[in-house]
Amino acid sequence: MFDFRLKVFSTVARRLSFTKAAEELLISQPAVTKHIKEIENQFGLALFDRRGNKVLLSPAGEILLSHTTEIQKIYQRIEFDLNQLNSAFKGTLHVGSSTSITQYILPPLLARFHNIHQEVKVELLSGNSEQIEQALLNKKIELGVIEGQSKRREINYTPFLKDEIVLVCGSKNSMAKRDEIKPEELTKIPLLLREPGSGTLEVTADALKQKGIRLSDLQVEMQLGSTEAIKSYLQHSDCMAFVSLHAILKELESGVLKIIEIKKLPIHRNFYFITPQGPEGGLPALLIQFLLRNHNL
């Protein structure tokens, strides 16, 4: 339903490349140029500044992009509201989620969602919580699912799932003989941490701070960019690590990893849906309601 010329324009504006826009839209580069020229001729203004091989938005292009984004949201709400009348939902929904949520929470739920809403195409972007928030603000996605605690005024946060961050080690680690440690012992144990920007790292740092422990007090052996990497590393080292309980259910069942309790230091958090501030509707609302109803099934 969204005007195709505006879709072409917004794609070029997002990719800042006529070639990449053509590849994404599955049309020829001359066709992209033609659509952009038609809009420029209609308004008598250049939408892009071409500087050698670089393409930048002109002031007119910046204005049109802001309106195009709003128009696209309106079209999405129209489609959602009208499709509700006959329970038909169609379109593409760009979703971003934190790495752990992408790996351990969403795949089975998205498969179930697809079985019910086969006309809805979900494109999933993965990154740490900070990256997903930025992708939402940059309008690369319409919906995010993150694990952080940060609260940005431009973003609406809706609680999704409860999670617990636990301290774990490999079954061959000498610490695996213990069931519990004191918080102060953490400063003497080699640790793996997630990378800066990770929601897991942010929540862990906040919890430790309440016990007077800073990240700089810890013996950090390495920071890794995914929970999978951390789990593999733990099986070949004497390190310990803070990870989401959702991420290690199989390893706990098989005995590969073991949870070591920290005395009087439970670390709980929520996963959140994130959407831009303003009315919520369209396909993002459809997926949010589905996930809220089905995540316990």
Coordinates of C-alpha atoms in Angstrom, one line a residue:
M1 CA 0.0 0.0 0.0
F2 CA 2.9 2.3 0.7
D3 CA 3.7 4.5 -2.4
F4 CA 6.5 2.7 -4.1
R5 CA 8.4 5.9 -5.1
L6 CA 8.5 6.8 -1.4
K7 CA 9.7 3.3 -0.6
V8 CA 12.5 3.7 -3.1
F9 CA 13.4 7.1 -1.7
S10 CA 13.5 5.9 1.9
T11 CA 15.6 2.8 0.9
V12 CA 18.2 5.0 -0.8
A13 CA 18.1 7.4 2.1
R14 CA 18.7 4.6 4.6
R15 CA 21.4 2.8 2.5
L16 CA 22.9 6.0 1.0
S17 CA 23.6 4.0 -2.1
F18 CA 21.5 3.7 -5.3
T19 CA 23.2 0.3 -6.0
K20 CA 22.4 -1.2 -2.6
A21 CA 18.9 0.2 -2.7
A22 CA 18.3 -1.5 -6.1
E23 CA 19.6 -4.8 -4.7
E24 CA 17.4 -4.6 -1.6
L25 CA 14.3 -3.7 -3.7
L26 CA 15.1 -6.3 -6.4
I27 CA 14.9 -3.7 -9.2
S28 CA 17.5 -2.2 -11.5
Q29 CA 19.6 0.8 -10.6
P30 CA 18.2 2.8 -13.5
A31 CA 14.8 2.1 -12.1
V32 CA 15.8 3.5 -8.7
T33 CA 17.3 6.6 -10.4
K34 CA 14.0 7.1 -12.4
H35 CA 11.9 7.0 -9.3
I36 CA 14.1 9.5 -7.5
K37 CA 14.1 11.8 -10.5
E38 CA 10.3 11.7 -10.6
I39 CA 10.0 12.9 -7.0
E40 CA 12.7 15.6 -7.6
N41 CA 11.0 16.9 -10.7
Q42 CA 7.7 17.0 -8.8
F43 CA 9.1 19.3 -6.1
G44 CA 11.8 21.0 -8.2
L45 CA 14.4 20.1 -5.5
A46 CA 17.4 17.7 -5.3
L47 CA 16.9 15.1 -2.7
F48 CA 20.5 13.9 -2.6
D49 CA 23.9 15.5 -2.9
R50 CA 26.2 13.3 -5.0
R51 CA 29.9 13.8 -4.1
G52 CA 32.0 11.4 -6.1
N53 CA 31.0 7.9 -5.0
K54 CA 29.2 9.2 -2.0
V55 CA 25.5 9.9 -1.7
L56 CA 24.2 12.2 1.0
L57 CA 20.8 13.5 1.8
S58 CA 20.2 17.1 0.8
P59 CA 18.2 19.5 3.2
A60 CA 15.1 18.7 1.0
G61 CA 15.8 15.0 1.3
E62 CA 16.1 15.3 5.1
I63 CA 12.6 16.9 5.3
L64 CA 11.1 14.4 2.9
L65 CA 12.6 11.5 4.9
S66 CA 11.0 12.7 8.1
H67 CA 7.6 12.9 6.5
T68 CA 8.1 9.6 4.6
T69 CA 8.8 7.8 7.9
E70 CA 5.6 9.2 9.4
I71 CA 3.6 8.3 6.3
Q72 CA 4.9 4.8 6.4
K73 CA 3.8 4.4 10.1
I74 CA 0.3 5.7 9.1
Y75 CA 0.1 3.2 6.3
Q76 CA 1.1 0.4 8.7
R77 CA -1.6 1.4 11.2
I78 CA -4.2 1.6 8.3
E79 CA -3.2 -1.9 7.2
F80 CA -3.4 -3.2 10.7
D81 CA -6.8 -1.7 11.5
L82 CA -8.4 -2.7 8.2
N83 CA -6.9 -6.2 8.3
Q84 CA -8.4 -6.7 11.7
L85 CA -11.8 -6.6 10.1
N86 CA -11.1 -9.8 8.3
S87 CA -8.2 -11.1 10.5
A88 CA -5.8 -10.7 7.6
F89 CA -2.3 -9.4 8.3
K90 CA 0.2 -8.7 5.6
G91 CA 3.5 -6.9 5.2
T92 CA 7.1 -6.8 6.4
L93 CA 8.1 -6.3 10.0
H94 CA 11.6 -5.3 10.8
V95 CA 12.5 -6.6 14.3
G96 CA 15.8 -6.2 16.3
S97 CA 16.7 -8.3 19.4
S98 CA 19.5 -8.7 21.8
T99 CA 21.9 -11.5 21.0
S100 CA 20.7 -13.8 23.8
I101 CA 17.1 -13.3 23.0
T102 CA 17.7 -13.9 19.3
Q103 CA 19.5 -17.2 20.1
Y104 CA 17.4 -18.6 22.9
I105 CA 13.9 -17.0 23.1
L106 CA 12.6 -15.8 19.7
P107 CA 13.2 -18.6 17.1
P108 CA 10.5 -21.1 18.3
L109 CA 8.0 -18.2 18.9
L110 CA 8.6 -16.7 15.5
A111 CA 8.1 -20.1 13.9
R112 CA 4.7 -20.4 15.6
F113 CA 3.9 -16.8 14.6
H114 CA 4.7 -17.6 11.0
N115 CA 2.4 -20.6 11.0
I116 CA -0.5 -18.3 12.0
H117 CA 0.4 -15.2 10.0
Q118 CA 2.1 -16.5 6.9
E119 CA 1.6 -13.2 5.0
V120 CA 3.7 -11.3 7.5
K121 CA 7.4 -11.4 6.7
V122 CA 9.6 -10.9 9.8
E123 CA 13.2 -9.7 9.2
L124 CA 15.3 -10.1 12.3
L125 CA 18.4 -8.0 13.2
S126 CA 20.6 -9.2 16.1
G127 CA 23.0 -7.1 18.2
N128 CA 23.5 -6.0 21.8
S129 CA 20.9 -4.0 23.6
E130 CA 22.6 -0.7 22.9
Q131 CA 22.8 -1.5 19.2
I132 CA 19.1 -2.5 19.0
E133 CA 18.1 0.7 20.7
Q134 CA 20.1 2.7 18.2
A135 CA 18.6 0.7 15.3
L136 CA 15.1 1.7 16.5
L137 CA 16.1 5.4 16.8
N138 CA 17.6 5.2 13.3
K139 CA 14.4 3.7 12.0
K140 CA 16.1 0.5 10.8
I141 CA 13.6 -1.5 12.8
E142 CA 10.0 -1.0 14.0
L143 CA 10.2 -3.2 17.1
G144 CA 13.0 -4.3 19.4
V145 CA 13.4 -6.9 22.2
I146 CA 16.2 -6.1 24.6
E147 CA 17.7 -7.2 27.9
G148 CA 19.0 -3.9 29.2
Q149 CA 17.8 -1.5 31.9
S150 CA 18.6 1.7 30.1
K151 CA 15.6 4.1 29.7
R152 CA 15.8 6.6 26.8
R153 CA 13.1 9.2 26.6
E154 CA 12.6 8.7 22.9
I155 CA 11.8 5.0 23.4
N156 CA 8.7 3.2 24.9
Y157 CA 9.6 0.2 27.1
T158 CA 7.1 -2.6 27.6
P159 CA 8.0 -5.6 30.0
F160 CA 8.1 -8.9 28.2
L161 CA 9.8 -11.7 30.1
K162 CA 11.5 -12.1 33.5
D163 CA 15.0 -13.4 33.5
E164 CA 17.8 -14.2 36.0
I165 CA 21.5 -13.8 35.5
V166 CA 23.5 -16.5 37.1
L167 CA 27.2 -17.2 37.8
V168 CA 28.3 -20.4 36.1
C169 CA 31.4 -22.4 35.5
G170 CA 32.4 -25.5 33.6
S171 CA 31.9 -28.9 35.2
K172 CA 35.7 -29.4 35.3
N173 CA 36.4 -26.2 37.1
S174 CA 37.6 -26.6 40.7
M175 CA 34.8 -24.1 41.7
A176 CA 32.2 -26.6 40.5
K177 CA 32.6 -28.5 43.8
R178 CA 31.1 -25.5 45.6
D179 CA 27.4 -24.5 45.6
E180 CA 27.8 -20.9 46.9
I181 CA 30.3 -18.1 47.2
K182 CA 30.3 -14.8 48.9
P183 CA 30.2 -11.6 46.8
E184 CA 33.6 -10.5 47.9
E185 CA 35.1 -13.7 46.5
L186 CA 34.2 -12.5 43.0
T187 CA 37.2 -10.2 42.9
K188 CA 39.6 -13.2 43.2
I189 CA 38.0 -15.3 40.4
P190 CA 39.0 -15.0 36.7
L191 CA 35.8 -13.9 34.9
L192 CA 34.5 -13.7 31.4
L193 CA 32.2 -10.7 30.7
R194 CA 30.0 -9.6 27.8
E195 CA 31.1 -6.7 25.7
P196 CA 30.4 -3.0 26.4
G197 CA 26.8 -2.2 25.4
S198 CA 25.5 -5.6 26.4
G199 CA 22.4 -5.6 28.5
T200 CA 23.7 -8.6 30.5
L201 CA 26.8 -6.6 31.4
E202 CA 24.8 -3.5 32.3
V203 CA 22.5 -5.4 34.7
T204 CA 25.4 -7.4 36.2
A205 CA 27.4 -4.2 36.8
D206 CA 24.4 -2.5 38.6
A207 CA 23.9 -5.6 40.8
L208 CA 27.5 -5.7 41.8
K209 CA 27.6 -2.0 42.5
Q210 CA 25.0 -2.5 45.2
K211 CA 27.5 -4.7 47.0
G212 CA 30.3 -2.2 46.5
I213 CA 32.0 -4.1 43.7
R214 CA 32.9 -2.2 40.5
L215 CA 33.8 -3.9 37.2
S216 CA 37.3 -2.5 37.6
D217 CA 37.7 -4.6 40.8
L218 CA 37.1 -7.8 38.9
Q219 CA 39.8 -10.1 37.4
V220 CA 38.4 -9.9 33.8
E221 CA 40.2 -12.5 31.7
M222 CA 38.3 -11.6 28.5
Q223 CA 35.2 -9.9 27.2
L224 CA 33.3 -11.8 24.5
G225 CA 30.5 -10.7 22.2
S226 CA 28.1 -13.6 22.6
T227 CA 26.8 -16.1 25.2
E228 CA 27.6 -19.0 22.9
A229 CA 31.3 -17.9 22.9
I230 CA 31.3 -17.6 26.7
K231 CA 29.8 -21.1 27.1
S232 CA 32.4 -22.7 24.9
Y233 CA 35.2 -20.8 26.6
L234 CA 34.1 -21.9 30.0
Q235 CA 34.4 -25.6 29.1
H236 CA 38.1 -25.1 28.4
S237 CA 39.1 -22.7 31.2
D238 CA 38.9 -22.1 34.9
C239 CA 36.9 -18.9 34.4
M240 CA 33.4 -18.2 35.6
A241 CA 30.8 -16.0 33.9
F242 CA 27.5 -14.2 34.3
V243 CA 24.9 -15.4 31.8
S244 CA 21.2 -15.5 31.3
L245 CA 19.5 -18.6 32.8
H246 CA 17.5 -18.9 29.6
A247 CA 20.8 -19.4 27.7
I248 CA 22.1 -22.4 29.6
L249 CA 19.1 -24.7 30.2
K250 CA 20.5 -27.5 28.0
E251 CA 24.0 -27.2 29.5
L252 CA 22.6 -27.5 33.0
E253 CA 20.6 -30.5 32.1
S254 CA 23.6 -32.2 30.5
G255 CA 25.9 -31.3 33.4
V256 CA 28.4 -29.3 31.2
L257 CA 27.9 -26.1 33.2
K258 CA 27.0 -25.5 36.9
I259 CA 25.4 -22.6 38.6
I260 CA 27.3 -21.2 41.6
E261 CA 25.0 -19.2 43.9
I262 CA 26.2 -15.8 45.1
K263 CA 25.2 -15.3 48.8
K264 CA 22.4 -12.7 49.0
L265 CA 23.0 -11.5 45.5
P266 CA 20.2 -12.6 43.2
I267 CA 20.3 -10.8 39.8
H268 CA 16.9 -10.5 38.2
R269 CA 15.8 -8.4 35.2
N270 CA 13.1 -8.0 32.6
F271 CA 13.4 -8.4 28.9
Y272 CA 11.6 -5.4 27.2
F273 CA 9.9 -4.7 24.0
I274 CA 11.0 -1.3 22.7
T275 CA 9.0 0.9 20.2
P276 CA 9.2 4.6 19.3
Q277 CA 7.2 6.9 21.6
G278 CA 3.7 7.5 20.3
P279 CA 0.7 5.4 19.3
E280 CA 1.4 1.7 19.0
G281 CA -0.3 -0.2 16.3
G282 CA 0.2 -2.2 13.0
L283 CA 2.4 -5.2 12.8
P284 CA 4.6 -4.4 15.8
A285 CA 1.5 -4.5 18.0
L286 CA 0.4 -7.8 16.4
L287 CA 3.8 -9.4 17.2
I288 CA 3.9 -8.0 20.8
Q289 CA 0.5 -9.3 21.6
F290 CA 1.4 -12.7 20.1
L291 CA 4.6 -13.0 22.1
L292 CA 3.0 -11.9 25.4
R293 CA 0.3 -14.6 24.9
N294 CA 2.5 -17.4 23.8
H295 CA 5.9 -17.2 25.5
N296 CA 4.9 -19.6 28.3
L297 CA 3.5 -22.3 25.9

